[in-house]
Amino acid sequence: MSQGGDDPKMGVCQEVNINFTWMKNMNDVNRRIVLDERPRYIIPTANCFRVVTEPKPRAGKGEMLLRNLWLSMDPYLLSKVKRFSQQGEPLALGETMNGLAVAQVLSSDNPDFAAGDMVMGLLPWADYVATDGRRAVKLKVQLPRLASVPGALGYAGFTAYLAVMVTGKAQQGETVVIGSANSGLAQIAAQLAKRQGARVVGISLGEHQCSVPPAQLGFDAYIDSRSETFAEQLRASCPRGVDLYIELVGGDVLDKVLPLLNLRARVVVAGLKALYTAPGLPEGPDRTMLFLNEVMVKRLQVLGLVNFDHVKEHYSEFKKAMVAWINAGEIQVVENVVDGLENAPRALQTMFESNAYGHVVVRADA
């Protein structure tokens, strides 16, 4: 069920500052989106990027020429534009922004790829890409919508699978709470937890703004964390406590979930949106000791999850299972579609600052 980019309630930018229509009809022109400045505020805005136009690249010996079709907007892209961890360096100013994308092969001198093939990989944000294929894999799967591929088979879907099935190990009869329930990752995680026989409670970052009933996406309850009665609603929705908490937010949401965690509950930390969008550490008393006391007394398992660690061991099994579930109608994928490569920076901004519902993807060839 694709969420169109024309609905203002979806938080999708409809404003285009520059009209690129004439360029789309020029087959010899390529547009690239480059990082122009570091974020002035908490999150990257569209002003951090600029569009560079140049001749369309040509594939060299052993290379192929790709046409980008879909760009995936994922939280890890923040690390491309500013440093927030000691684990990696962001792009240099002037470099082309890149991320997970789905593209079509237009021509190829690479024996592993042929014209017409569909590929997925870490690709530059551009109309056309000439590459040797080392950062792309051929898509040999069929899904009802190509737009579902970046989310369902990309970082969001794979992380959801790992959090529920591999690291968190959701079980029949347990209560699973998922932070940032509006996201595509959370929606897939909810459906997987429901398949395991768990009760699933989703926490949103604002009022529910989608016509898809929460139960259709695996949620037994759906709670707005900005409600004045959030803590009371959460407690009422988890009468048997919480056995597995999939952390995607942090901050006040974690504070409210912590007292409800059962003995030997698991906390899978797969994201911290509150940290990404905060100007600094929260004010008030240091609650670290309170958290550690709960870890000790309740024997909690706190598990950090980075999906790159599990690609070799689990990605093949995940992809096979996810494709089967989607094609059987057992897993639904919700996309929040933004049209136009030129709007990718605003789509990235939207993902961080708004209550966008579903996995945000950019239709690059629109």
mmCIF file of C-alpha atoms in Angstrom:
data_model
loop_
_atom_site.group_PDB
_atom_site.id
_atom_site.type_symbol
_atom_site.label_atom_id
_atom_site.label_comp_id
_atom_site.label_asym_id
_atom_site.label_seq_id
_atom_site.Cartn_x
_atom_site.Cartn_y
_atom_site.Cartn_z
ATOM 1 C CA MET A 1 0.000 0.000 0.000
ATOM 2 C CA SER A 2 2.047 2.891 -1.256
ATOM 3 C CA GLN A 3 1.583 6.261 0.353
ATOM 4 C CA GLY A 4 1.632 8.906 -2.359
ATOM 5 C CA GLY A 5 3.770 12.002 -2.218
ATOM 6 C CA ASP A 6 0.835 14.396 -2.760
ATOM 7 C CA ASP A 7 -0.733 14.025 0.682
ATOM 8 C CA PRO A 8 0.473 16.879 2.908
ATOM 9 C CA LYS A 9 -0.346 14.856 5.976
ATOM 10 C CA MET A 10 2.447 12.464 5.055
ATOM 11 C CA GLY A 11 5.050 15.167 5.668
ATOM 12 C CA VAL A 12 6.358 14.868 2.114
ATOM 13 C CA CYS A 13 7.776 18.026 0.611
ATOM 14 C CA GLN A 14 5.785 19.324 -2.340
ATOM 15 C CA GLU A 15 7.819 22.504 -2.883
ATOM 16 C CA VAL A 16 10.402 22.480 -5.667
ATOM 17 C CA ASN A 17 12.634 25.533 -5.759
ATOM 18 C CA ILE A 18 14.065 24.884 -9.204
ATOM 19 C CA ASN A 19 12.273 23.455 -12.208
ATOM 20 C CA PHE A 20 14.327 20.640 -13.671
ATOM 21 C CA THR A 21 11.687 19.421 -16.158
ATOM 22 C CA TRP A 22 13.687 20.596 -19.160
ATOM 23 C CA MET A 23 16.706 18.633 -17.959
ATOM 24 C CA LYS A 24 14.770 15.371 -17.757
ATOM 25 C CA ASN A 25 14.271 15.522 -21.494
ATOM 26 C CA MET A 26 17.980 15.894 -22.157
ATOM 27 C CA ASN A 27 19.483 12.434 -22.370
ATOM 28 C CA ASP A 28 23.036 13.762 -22.193
ATOM 29 C CA VAL A 29 22.574 15.560 -18.836
ATOM 30 C CA ASN A 30 23.245 14.057 -15.436
ATOM 31 C CA ARG A 31 22.352 15.571 -12.067
ATOM 32 C CA ARG A 32 24.254 14.780 -8.886
ATOM 33 C CA ILE A 33 23.363 15.867 -5.363
ATOM 34 C CA VAL A 34 26.462 16.887 -3.442
ATOM 35 C CA LEU A 35 27.035 17.783 0.186
ATOM 36 C CA ASP A 36 27.467 21.556 0.232
ATOM 37 C CA GLU A 37 27.680 22.346 3.959
ATOM 38 C CA ARG A 38 27.401 20.707 7.374
ATOM 39 C CA PRO A 39 24.014 20.909 9.104
ATOM 40 C CA ARG A 40 23.551 24.279 10.772
ATOM 41 C CA TYR A 41 20.882 22.834 13.016
ATOM 42 C CA ILE A 42 20.287 19.446 14.581
ATOM 43 C CA ILE A 43 19.407 17.543 11.424
ATOM 44 C CA PRO A 44 20.447 17.936 7.784
ATOM 45 C CA THR A 45 18.149 20.264 5.871
ATOM 46 C CA ALA A 46 17.780 20.640 2.131
ATOM 47 C CA ASN A 47 20.123 23.647 2.319
ATOM 48 C CA CYS A 48 23.000 21.305 3.116
ATOM 49 C CA PHE A 49 22.972 20.042 -0.470
ATOM 50 C CA ARG A 50 23.161 21.409 -3.990
ATOM 51 C CA VAL A 51 22.519 19.981 -7.436
ATOM 52 C CA VAL A 52 25.402 19.700 -9.879
ATOM 53 C CA THR A 53 24.639 19.222 -13.583
ATOM 54 C CA GLU A 54 27.131 17.673 -15.960
ATOM 55 C CA PRO A 55 27.279 15.393 -19.006
ATOM 56 C CA LYS A 56 25.883 11.918 -18.513
ATOM 57 C CA PRO A 57 28.693 9.496 -17.590
ATOM 58 C CA ARG A 58 29.762 6.682 -19.869
ATOM 59 C CA ALA A 59 30.579 3.199 -18.713
ATOM 60 C CA GLY A 60 34.231 2.294 -19.180
ATOM 61 C CA LYS A 61 35.864 -1.067 -19.612
ATOM 62 C CA GLY A 62 34.401 -3.557 -17.134
ATOM 63 C CA GLU A 63 31.766 -1.046 -16.011
ATOM 64 C CA MET A 64 28.025 -0.599 -16.426
ATOM 65 C CA LEU A 65 25.804 2.449 -16.688
ATOM 66 C CA LEU A 66 22.906 2.609 -14.231
ATOM 67 C CA ARG A 67 19.753 4.705 -14.074
ATOM 68 C CA ASN A 68 18.710 5.280 -10.470
ATOM 69 C CA LEU A 69 15.037 4.478 -9.875
ATOM 70 C CA TRP A 70 14.524 4.491 -6.093
ATOM 71 C CA LEU A 71 16.557 6.061 -3.302
ATOM 72 C CA SER A 72 16.078 4.855 0.272
ATOM 73 C CA MET A 73 15.947 7.380 3.118
ATOM 74 C CA ASP A 74 17.427 5.749 6.236
ATOM 75 C CA PRO A 75 18.599 7.164 9.598
ATOM 76 C CA TYR A 76 22.192 6.013 9.026
ATOM 77 C CA LEU A 77 22.468 8.679 6.297
ATOM 78 C CA LEU A 78 23.016 11.191 9.088
ATOM 79 C CA SER A 79 26.535 9.789 9.403
ATOM 80 C CA LYS A 80 27.166 10.832 5.798
ATOM 81 C CA VAL A 81 26.680 14.526 6.524
ATOM 82 C CA LYS A 82 28.001 15.005 10.062
ATOM 83 C CA ARG A 83 30.062 13.106 12.562
ATOM 84 C CA PHE A 84 28.126 11.792 15.525
ATOM 85 C CA SER A 85 30.192 8.699 16.297
ATOM 86 C CA GLN A 86 33.839 7.769 16.575
ATOM 87 C CA GLN A 87 33.139 4.850 14.250
ATOM 88 C CA GLY A 88 33.287 6.756 10.986
ATOM 89 C CA GLU A 89 33.903 9.964 9.074
ATOM 90 C CA PRO A 90 31.228 11.835 7.096
ATOM 91 C CA LEU A 91 31.538 12.765 3.434
ATOM 92 C CA ALA A 92 33.813 15.649 2.554
ATOM 93 C CA LEU A 93 32.128 18.822 1.371
ATOM 94 C CA GLY A 94 31.632 18.663 -2.391
ATOM 95 C CA GLU A 95 31.307 14.873 -2.449
ATOM 96 C CA THR A 96 28.241 13.220 -3.942
ATOM 97 C CA MET A 97 25.708 12.028 -1.393
ATOM 98 C CA ASN A 98 25.132 8.282 -1.532
ATOM 99 C CA GLY A 99 22.944 5.623 0.007
ATOM 100 C CA LEU A 100 20.970 2.483 -0.681
ATOM 101 C CA ALA A 101 19.300 2.626 -4.088
ATOM 102 C CA VAL A 102 17.580 0.486 -6.696
ATOM 103 C CA ALA A 103 18.695 1.064 -10.276
ATOM 104 C CA GLN A 104 18.381 -0.410 -13.760
ATOM 105 C CA VAL A 105 21.326 -1.347 -15.964
ATOM 106 C CA LEU A 106 21.209 0.658 -19.203
ATOM 107 C CA SER A 107 24.389 -0.751 -20.746
ATOM 108 C CA SER A 108 27.125 -3.028 -19.490
ATOM 109 C CA ASP A 109 30.681 -4.129 -20.198
ATOM 110 C CA ASN A 110 30.599 -6.167 -16.989
ATOM 111 C CA PRO A 111 30.029 -9.920 -17.543
ATOM 112 C CA ASP A 112 28.046 -10.177 -14.291
ATOM 113 C CA PHE A 113 25.391 -7.677 -15.406
ATOM 114 C CA ALA A 114 23.351 -7.178 -18.568
ATOM 115 C CA ALA A 115 21.251 -4.321 -19.912
ATOM 116 C CA GLY A 116 17.815 -4.443 -18.294
ATOM 117 C CA ASP A 117 18.998 -6.008 -15.037
ATOM 118 C CA MET A 118 17.734 -4.471 -11.801
ATOM 119 C CA VAL A 119 20.334 -3.918 -9.083
ATOM 120 C CA MET A 120 20.440 -2.704 -5.493
ATOM 121 C CA GLY A 121 23.438 -1.208 -3.746
ATOM 122 C CA LEU A 122 25.169 1.773 -2.199
ATOM 123 C CA LEU A 123 25.010 4.258 -5.058
ATOM 124 C CA PRO A 124 25.510 8.002 -5.546
ATOM 125 C CA TRP A 125 22.454 10.249 -5.550
ATOM 126 C CA ALA A 126 22.452 10.944 -9.278
ATOM 127 C CA ASP A 127 20.364 10.346 -12.370
ATOM 128 C CA TYR A 128 23.015 8.094 -13.894
ATOM 129 C CA VAL A 129 25.906 6.163 -12.353
ATOM 130 C CA ALA A 130 28.848 4.483 -14.036
ATOM 131 C CA THR A 131 30.189 1.729 -11.787
ATOM 132 C CA ASP A 132 32.204 -1.481 -11.812
ATOM 133 C CA GLY A 133 29.400 -3.156 -9.834
ATOM 134 C CA ARG A 134 31.355 -3.851 -6.664
ATOM 135 C CA ARG A 135 28.797 -1.966 -4.566
ATOM 136 C CA ALA A 136 25.726 -3.411 -6.273
ATOM 137 C CA VAL A 137 23.994 -6.791 -6.386
ATOM 138 C CA LYS A 138 21.611 -8.093 -9.009
ATOM 139 C CA LEU A 139 17.989 -8.264 -7.910
ATOM 140 C CA LYS A 140 16.688 -11.731 -8.696
ATOM 141 C CA VAL A 141 13.457 -11.359 -6.761
ATOM 142 C CA GLN A 142 9.945 -10.325 -7.741
ATOM 143 C CA LEU A 143 7.827 -8.148 -5.475
ATOM 144 C CA PRO A 144 4.434 -6.548 -6.169
ATOM 145 C CA ARG A 145 6.060 -3.077 -6.139
ATOM 146 C CA LEU A 146 9.639 -2.160 -6.907
ATOM 147 C CA ALA A 147 9.252 0.714 -4.420
ATOM 148 C CA SER A 148 9.098 -1.869 -1.622
ATOM 149 C CA VAL A 149 12.581 -3.207 -2.335
ATOM 150 C CA PRO A 150 14.696 -0.464 -0.656
ATOM 151 C CA GLY A 151 12.743 -0.733 2.580
ATOM 152 C CA ALA A 152 11.659 -4.360 2.781
ATOM 153 C CA LEU A 153 14.917 -5.868 1.507
ATOM 154 C CA GLY A 154 17.195 -3.022 2.598
ATOM 155 C CA TYR A 155 18.400 -1.733 5.953
ATOM 156 C CA ALA A 156 14.928 -1.252 7.435
ATOM 157 C CA GLY A 157 13.603 -4.722 6.689
ATOM 158 C CA PHE A 158 16.841 -6.500 7.534
ATOM 159 C CA THR A 159 17.213 -4.657 10.845
ATOM 160 C CA ALA A 160 13.597 -5.454 11.735
ATOM 161 C CA TYR A 161 14.226 -9.131 11.014
ATOM 162 C CA LEU A 162 17.384 -9.193 13.116
ATOM 163 C CA ALA A 163 15.766 -7.324 16.006
ATOM 164 C CA VAL A 164 12.765 -9.638 16.224
ATOM 165 C CA MET A 165 13.962 -13.017 14.969
ATOM 166 C CA VAL A 166 17.707 -13.165 15.635
ATOM 167 C CA THR A 167 18.794 -10.786 18.401
ATOM 168 C CA GLY A 168 15.550 -10.189 20.291
ATOM 169 C CA LYS A 169 14.093 -13.671 19.722
ATOM 170 C CA ALA A 170 10.422 -12.732 20.202
ATOM 171 C CA GLN A 171 8.389 -15.647 21.563
ATOM 172 C CA GLN A 172 4.779 -16.778 21.697
ATOM 173 C CA GLY A 173 2.822 -14.978 24.424
ATOM 174 C CA GLU A 174 5.408 -12.258 25.057
ATOM 175 C CA THR A 175 4.816 -8.519 24.939
ATOM 176 C CA VAL A 176 6.965 -6.627 22.446
ATOM 177 C CA VAL A 177 7.178 -2.820 22.480
ATOM 178 C CA ILE A 178 8.560 -1.021 19.419
ATOM 179 C CA GLY A 179 9.656 2.605 19.436
ATOM 180 C CA SER A 180 9.032 5.002 16.523
ATOM 181 C CA ALA A 181 6.171 2.881 15.225
ATOM 182 C CA ASN A 182 5.569 5.187 12.263
ATOM 183 C CA SER A 183 8.734 4.022 10.529
ATOM 184 C CA GLY A 184 8.923 1.313 7.912
ATOM 185 C CA LEU A 185 11.381 -0.595 10.108
ATOM 186 C CA ALA A 186 8.966 -0.631 13.056
ATOM 187 C CA GLN A 187 6.023 -1.680 10.897
ATOM 188 C CA ILE A 188 7.889 -4.692 9.527
ATOM 189 C CA ALA A 189 9.170 -5.552 13.013
ATOM 190 C CA ALA A 190 5.609 -5.440 14.367
ATOM 191 C CA GLN A 191 4.351 -7.858 11.738
ATOM 192 C CA LEU A 192 7.249 -10.231 12.365
ATOM 193 C CA ALA A 193 6.636 -10.145 16.128
ATOM 194 C CA LYS A 194 2.962 -10.844 15.527
ATOM 195 C CA ARG A 195 3.932 -13.857 13.383
ATOM 196 C CA GLN A 196 5.836 -15.127 16.419
ATOM 197 C CA GLY A 197 2.663 -14.941 18.507
ATOM 198 C CA ALA A 198 3.588 -11.875 20.555
ATOM 199 C CA ARG A 199 1.457 -8.962 21.710
ATOM 200 C CA VAL A 200 2.845 -5.888 19.947
ATOM 201 C CA VAL A 201 2.657 -2.311 21.218
ATOM 202 C CA GLY A 202 3.859 0.483 18.949
ATOM 203 C CA ILE A 203 4.915 3.922 20.141
ATOM 204 C CA SER A 204 4.413 6.784 17.695
ATOM 205 C CA LEU A 205 6.009 10.215 17.677
ATOM 206 C CA GLY A 206 2.733 12.018 17.062
ATOM 207 C CA GLU A 207 -0.853 11.251 16.155
ATOM 208 C CA HIS A 208 -1.522 8.356 13.830
ATOM 209 C CA GLN A 209 -1.757 9.863 10.334
ATOM 210 C CA CYS A 210 -2.263 6.859 8.085
ATOM 211 C CA SER A 211 -5.406 5.164 6.804
ATOM 212 C CA VAL A 212 -3.830 1.739 7.397
ATOM 213 C CA PRO A 213 -5.313 0.336 10.630
ATOM 214 C CA PRO A 214 -2.550 -0.423 13.159
ATOM 215 C CA ALA A 215 -3.780 -4.020 13.512
ATOM 216 C CA GLN A 216 -3.206 -4.541 9.793
ATOM 217 C CA LEU A 217 0.495 -3.879 10.399
ATOM 218 C CA GLY A 218 0.777 -6.144 13.437
ATOM 219 C CA PHE A 219 0.124 -3.689 16.280
ATOM 220 C CA ASP A 220 -2.251 -4.622 19.100
ATOM 221 C CA ALA A 221 -1.967 -1.099 20.498
ATOM 222 C CA TYR A 222 -0.602 2.139 19.102
ATOM 223 C CA ILE A 223 0.277 4.940 21.539
ATOM 224 C CA ASP A 224 1.226 8.559 20.935
ATOM 225 C CA SER A 225 4.322 9.348 23.010
ATOM 226 C CA ARG A 226 3.413 13.048 22.980
ATOM 227 C CA SER A 227 0.126 12.423 24.757
ATOM 228 C CA GLU A 228 -0.175 13.771 28.311
ATOM 229 C CA THR A 229 -1.298 10.297 29.394
ATOM 230 C CA PHE A 230 1.436 8.417 27.521
ATOM 231 C CA ALA A 231 2.823 6.610 30.587
ATOM 232 C CA GLU A 232 -0.644 5.530 31.735
ATOM 233 C CA GLN A 233 -1.633 4.307 28.261
ATOM 234 C CA LEU A 234 1.603 2.373 27.910
ATOM 235 C CA ARG A 235 1.154 0.676 31.268
ATOM 236 C CA ALA A 236 -2.440 -0.251 30.415
ATOM 237 C CA SER A 237 -1.348 -1.690 27.059
ATOM 238 C CA CYS A 238 1.288 -3.903 28.715
ATOM 239 C CA PRO A 239 -0.613 -5.573 31.581
ATOM 240 C CA ARG A 240 1.957 -8.374 31.758
ATOM 241 C CA GLY A 241 4.963 -6.086 31.472
ATOM 242 C CA VAL A 242 7.410 -5.942 28.567
ATOM 243 C CA ASP A 243 9.565 -8.874 27.481
ATOM 244 C CA LEU A 244 11.243 -7.333 24.442
ATOM 245 C CA TYR A 245 11.783 -3.649 23.750
ATOM 246 C CA ILE A 246 13.103 -2.655 20.334
ATOM 247 C CA GLU A 247 14.702 0.727 20.913
ATOM 248 C CA LEU A 248 14.510 3.144 17.996
ATOM 249 C CA VAL A 249 14.004 6.412 19.867
ATOM 250 C CA GLY A 250 15.552 6.734 23.331
ATOM 251 C CA GLY A 251 14.880 9.753 25.508
ATOM 252 C CA ASP A 252 11.549 9.972 27.306
ATOM 253 C CA VAL A 253 10.207 6.861 25.548
ATOM 254 C CA LEU A 254 12.932 4.723 27.119
ATOM 255 C CA ASP A 255 12.242 6.311 30.515
ATOM 256 C CA LYS A 256 8.597 5.244 30.324
ATOM 257 C CA VAL A 257 9.325 1.712 29.085
ATOM 258 C CA LEU A 258 12.065 0.973 31.624
ATOM 259 C CA PRO A 259 9.820 0.416 34.694
ATOM 260 C CA LEU A 260 7.666 -2.016 32.700
ATOM 261 C CA LEU A 261 10.495 -4.337 31.658
ATOM 262 C CA ASN A 262 10.113 -7.835 33.072
ATOM 263 C CA LEU A 263 12.761 -9.977 34.720
ATOM 264 C CA ARG A 264 15.335 -10.980 32.069
ATOM 265 C CA ALA A 265 13.688 -8.842 29.421
ATOM 266 C CA ARG A 266 15.678 -7.990 26.289
ATOM 267 C CA VAL A 267 16.378 -4.477 25.006
ATOM 268 C CA VAL A 268 17.579 -4.364 21.403
ATOM 269 C CA VAL A 269 19.061 -0.956 20.593
ATOM 270 C CA ALA A 270 18.670 -0.525 16.830
ATOM 271 C CA GLY A 271 18.313 3.283 16.683
ATOM 272 C CA LEU A 272 18.229 6.430 18.804
ATOM 273 C CA LYS A 273 16.206 9.037 16.976
ATOM 274 C CA ALA A 274 16.000 11.230 20.076
ATOM 275 C CA LEU A 275 19.808 11.450 20.101
ATOM 276 C CA TYR A 276 20.044 12.183 16.376
ATOM 277 C CA THR A 277 17.589 15.072 16.612
ATOM 278 C CA ALA A 278 18.590 16.528 20.005
ATOM 279 C CA PRO A 279 20.736 19.667 20.352
ATOM 280 C CA GLY A 280 22.658 18.074 23.224
ATOM 281 C CA LEU A 281 22.355 15.786 26.204
ATOM 282 C CA PRO A 282 19.015 16.001 28.053
ATOM 283 C CA GLU A 283 18.753 18.420 30.928
ATOM 284 C CA GLY A 284 18.061 17.291 34.449
ATOM 285 C CA PRO A 285 19.630 14.676 36.714
ATOM 286 C CA ASP A 286 21.844 11.964 35.267
ATOM 287 C CA ARG A 287 19.669 8.846 34.991
ATOM 288 C CA THR A 288 22.484 6.491 34.031
ATOM 289 C CA MET A 289 22.655 4.908 37.465
ATOM 290 C CA LEU A 290 18.900 4.345 37.481
ATOM 291 C CA PHE A 291 19.151 2.567 34.117
ATOM 292 C CA LEU A 292 22.098 0.426 35.233
ATOM 293 C CA ASN A 293 20.293 -0.476 38.448
ATOM 294 C CA GLU A 294 17.352 -1.752 36.404
ATOM 295 C CA VAL A 295 19.765 -3.728 34.213
ATOM 296 C CA MET A 296 21.296 -5.333 37.281
ATOM 297 C CA VAL A 297 18.192 -5.976 39.368
ATOM 298 C CA LYS A 298 16.077 -7.255 36.496
ATOM 299 C CA ARG A 299 19.012 -9.055 34.801
ATOM 300 C CA LEU A 300 18.203 -7.247 31.574
ATOM 301 C CA GLN A 301 19.938 -8.121 28.327
ATOM 302 C CA VAL A 302 20.844 -4.896 26.520
ATOM 303 C CA LEU A 303 21.959 -5.698 22.995
ATOM 304 C CA GLY A 304 23.327 -3.257 20.439
ATOM 305 C CA LEU A 305 22.326 -4.058 16.859
ATOM 306 C CA VAL A 306 24.170 -2.966 13.712
ATOM 307 C CA ASN A 307 22.909 -4.892 10.708
ATOM 308 C CA PHE A 308 26.274 -4.848 8.872
ATOM 309 C CA ASP A 309 27.557 -7.347 11.450
ATOM 310 C CA HIS A 310 25.029 -9.957 10.319
ATOM 311 C CA VAL A 311 25.003 -9.699 6.524
ATOM 312 C CA LYS A 312 27.108 -12.785 5.783
ATOM 313 C CA GLU A 313 25.330 -14.992 8.283
ATOM 314 C CA HIS A 314 21.701 -13.945 7.972
ATOM 315 C CA TYR A 315 20.964 -11.782 4.908
ATOM 316 C CA SER A 316 20.309 -14.666 2.474
ATOM 317 C CA GLU A 317 17.844 -16.372 4.796
ATOM 318 C CA PHE A 318 16.185 -13.043 5.526
ATOM 319 C CA LYS A 319 15.759 -12.119 1.857
ATOM 320 C CA LYS A 320 14.298 -15.491 0.940
ATOM 321 C CA ALA A 321 11.834 -15.392 3.838
ATOM 322 C CA MET A 322 10.834 -11.732 3.366
ATOM 323 C CA VAL A 323 10.132 -12.134 -0.351
ATOM 324 C CA ALA A 324 7.944 -15.161 0.369
ATOM 325 C CA TRP A 325 6.034 -13.363 3.135
ATOM 326 C CA ILE A 326 5.389 -10.270 1.021
ATOM 327 C CA ASN A 327 4.287 -12.225 -2.041
ATOM 328 C CA ALA A 328 1.952 -14.317 0.132
ATOM 329 C CA GLY A 329 0.401 -11.160 1.574
ATOM 330 C CA GLU A 330 1.644 -12.008 5.066
ATOM 331 C CA ILE A 331 3.833 -8.897 5.379
ATOM 332 C CA GLN A 332 2.675 -5.488 4.181
ATOM 333 C CA VAL A 333 5.112 -2.733 3.300
ATOM 334 C CA VAL A 334 4.119 0.931 3.518
ATOM 335 C CA GLU A 335 6.070 3.460 1.457
ATOM 336 C CA ASN A 336 6.048 7.225 1.761
ATOM 337 C CA VAL A 337 6.946 8.243 -1.793
ATOM 338 C CA VAL A 338 8.627 11.509 -2.775
ATOM 339 C CA ASP A 339 8.904 12.219 -6.511
ATOM 340 C CA GLY A 340 12.044 13.591 -8.101
ATOM 341 C CA LEU A 341 15.770 13.221 -7.506
ATOM 342 C CA GLU A 342 15.948 16.961 -6.818
ATOM 343 C CA ASN A 343 13.681 16.440 -3.800
ATOM 344 C CA ALA A 344 15.889 13.804 -2.145
ATOM 345 C CA PRO A 345 17.422 16.352 0.297
ATOM 346 C CA ARG A 346 13.964 17.440 1.430
ATOM 347 C CA ALA A 347 12.902 13.806 1.747
ATOM 348 C CA LEU A 348 15.875 13.193 4.035
ATOM 349 C CA GLN A 349 14.930 16.225 6.110
ATOM 350 C CA THR A 350 11.317 15.021 6.271
ATOM 351 C CA MET A 351 12.369 11.618 7.584
ATOM 352 C CA PHE A 352 14.133 13.189 10.562
ATOM 353 C CA GLU A 353 11.891 16.108 11.460
ATOM 354 C CA SER A 354 8.328 14.973 10.802
ATOM 355 C CA ASN A 355 5.873 12.237 11.584
ATOM 356 C CA ALA A 356 6.353 10.635 8.167
ATOM 357 C CA TYR A 357 4.484 7.346 8.041
ATOM 358 C CA GLY A 358 6.102 4.366 6.337
ATOM 359 C CA HIS A 359 9.502 3.981 4.745
ATOM 360 C CA VAL A 360 10.493 7.177 2.931
ATOM 361 C CA VAL A 361 11.679 6.522 -0.634
ATOM 362 C CA VAL A 362 12.454 8.852 -3.520
ATOM 363 C CA ARG A 363 11.307 8.011 -7.041
ATOM 364 C CA ALA A 364 14.484 9.282 -8.687
ATOM 365 C CA ASP A 365 13.317 8.978 -12.290
ATOM 366 C CA ALA A 366 10.010 10.824 -11.761
#
